[in-house]
Coordinates of C-alpha atoms in Angstrom, one line a residue:
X1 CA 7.6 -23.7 21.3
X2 CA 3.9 -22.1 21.4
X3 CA 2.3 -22.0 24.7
X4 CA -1.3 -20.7 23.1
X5 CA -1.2 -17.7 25.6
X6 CA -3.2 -15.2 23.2
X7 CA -7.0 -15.9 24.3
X8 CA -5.6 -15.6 28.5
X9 CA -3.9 -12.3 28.0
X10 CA -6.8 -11.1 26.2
X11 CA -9.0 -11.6 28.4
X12 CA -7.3 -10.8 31.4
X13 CA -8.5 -8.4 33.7
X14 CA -5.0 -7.0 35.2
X15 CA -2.4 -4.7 34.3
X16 CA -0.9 -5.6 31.0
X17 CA 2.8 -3.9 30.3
X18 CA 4.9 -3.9 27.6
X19 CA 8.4 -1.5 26.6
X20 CA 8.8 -1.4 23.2
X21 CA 7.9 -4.4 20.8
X22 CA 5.8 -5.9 24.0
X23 CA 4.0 -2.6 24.0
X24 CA 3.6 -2.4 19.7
X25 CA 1.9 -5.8 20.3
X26 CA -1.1 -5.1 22.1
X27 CA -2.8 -3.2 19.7
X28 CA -4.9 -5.1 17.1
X29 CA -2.8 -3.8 14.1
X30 CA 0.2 -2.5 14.6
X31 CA 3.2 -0.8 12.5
X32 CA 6.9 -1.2 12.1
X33 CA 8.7 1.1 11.2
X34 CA 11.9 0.8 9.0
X35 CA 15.1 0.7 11.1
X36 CA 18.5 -0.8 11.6
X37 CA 16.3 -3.9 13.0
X38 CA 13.6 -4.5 9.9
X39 CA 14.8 -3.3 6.6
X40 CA 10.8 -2.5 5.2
X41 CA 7.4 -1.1 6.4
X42 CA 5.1 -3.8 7.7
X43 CA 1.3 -3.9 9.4
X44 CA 1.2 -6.3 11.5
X45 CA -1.6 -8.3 13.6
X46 CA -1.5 -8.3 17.5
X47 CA -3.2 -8.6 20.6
X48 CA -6.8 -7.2 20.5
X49 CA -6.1 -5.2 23.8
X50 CA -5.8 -1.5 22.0
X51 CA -7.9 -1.1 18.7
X52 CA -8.1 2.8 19.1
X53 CA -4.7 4.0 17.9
X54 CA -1.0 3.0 17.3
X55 CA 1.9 3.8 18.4
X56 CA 5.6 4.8 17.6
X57 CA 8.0 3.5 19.5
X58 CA 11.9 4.8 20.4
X59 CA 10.3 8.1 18.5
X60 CA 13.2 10.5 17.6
X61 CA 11.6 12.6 15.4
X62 CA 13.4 11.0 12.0
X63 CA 12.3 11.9 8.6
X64 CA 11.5 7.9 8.2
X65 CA 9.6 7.8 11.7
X66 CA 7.8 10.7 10.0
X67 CA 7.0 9.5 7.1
X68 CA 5.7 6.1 7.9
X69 CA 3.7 7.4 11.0
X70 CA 2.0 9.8 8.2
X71 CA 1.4 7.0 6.2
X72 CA -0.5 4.6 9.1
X73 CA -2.7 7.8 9.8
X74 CA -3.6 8.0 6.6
X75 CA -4.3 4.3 5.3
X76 CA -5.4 3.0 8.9
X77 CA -5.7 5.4 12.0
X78 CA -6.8 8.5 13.4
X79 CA -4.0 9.2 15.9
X80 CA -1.0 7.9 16.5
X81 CA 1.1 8.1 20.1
X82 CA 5.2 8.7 18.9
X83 CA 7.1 7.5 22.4
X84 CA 10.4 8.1 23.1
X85 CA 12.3 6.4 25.0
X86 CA 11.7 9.2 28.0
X87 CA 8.0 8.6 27.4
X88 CA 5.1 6.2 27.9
X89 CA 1.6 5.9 28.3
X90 CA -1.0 4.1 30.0
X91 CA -4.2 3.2 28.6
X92 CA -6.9 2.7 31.5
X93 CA -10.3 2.1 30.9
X94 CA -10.5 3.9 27.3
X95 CA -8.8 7.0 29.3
X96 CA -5.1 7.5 27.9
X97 CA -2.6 9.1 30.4
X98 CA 0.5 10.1 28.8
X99 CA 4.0 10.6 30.7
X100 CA 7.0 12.1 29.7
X101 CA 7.9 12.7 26.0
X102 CA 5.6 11.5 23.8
X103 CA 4.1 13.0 20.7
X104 CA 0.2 13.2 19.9
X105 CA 0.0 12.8 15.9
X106 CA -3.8 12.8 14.5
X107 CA -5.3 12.2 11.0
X108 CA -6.4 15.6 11.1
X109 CA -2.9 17.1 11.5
X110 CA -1.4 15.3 8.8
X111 CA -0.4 16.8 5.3
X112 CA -2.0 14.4 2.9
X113 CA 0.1 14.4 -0.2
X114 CA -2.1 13.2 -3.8

């Protein structure tokens, strides 16, 4: 059942929350990440709320998280956010407020391998 929900929530005006996959989704392209749940690497288009930077979500520092979050940075974005799942952020008015564990990853930190 679709209930055609995408032009309301993007432009509403409130709070908008998500944990985990609810979170992924509100940035205009997002990653997954390999795990026990999706067997390959996919982009993926969502909500046009976040177009700034992506995150990784239930970040536990694998070699696979890793990898793939050095591969987003450098085929697609400039910094990444890796969350755990003692972590979060809020994103309020362009102004990004971290809490907890989370990991800052940028484009410029990244080894680049050719």
């Amino acid at each position: 059942m679709e209930f055609d929900l995408i032009n309301d929530i993007e432009s509403f005006t409130g709070v908008v929350i998500g944990i985990s996959a609810g979170a992924m989704i509100q940035i205009a392209e997002y990653h997954i990440t390999p795990d026990e749940d999706y067997n390959k690497f996919t982009y993926n288009v969502g909500l046009n709320l976040i177009k700034d930077f992506d995150i990784e979500v239930h970040y536990e520092e694998t070699e696979i998280q890793n990898k793939y979050i050095n591969k987003v940075l450098s085929e697609k974005r400039d910094k990444i956010y890796a969350i755990t799942n003692t972590g979060g952020l809020i994103f309020h008015n362009n102004k990004i407020t971290l809490l907890g564990d989370v990991k800052n990853f940028s484009r410029e930190n990244i080894c680049l391998k050719t």
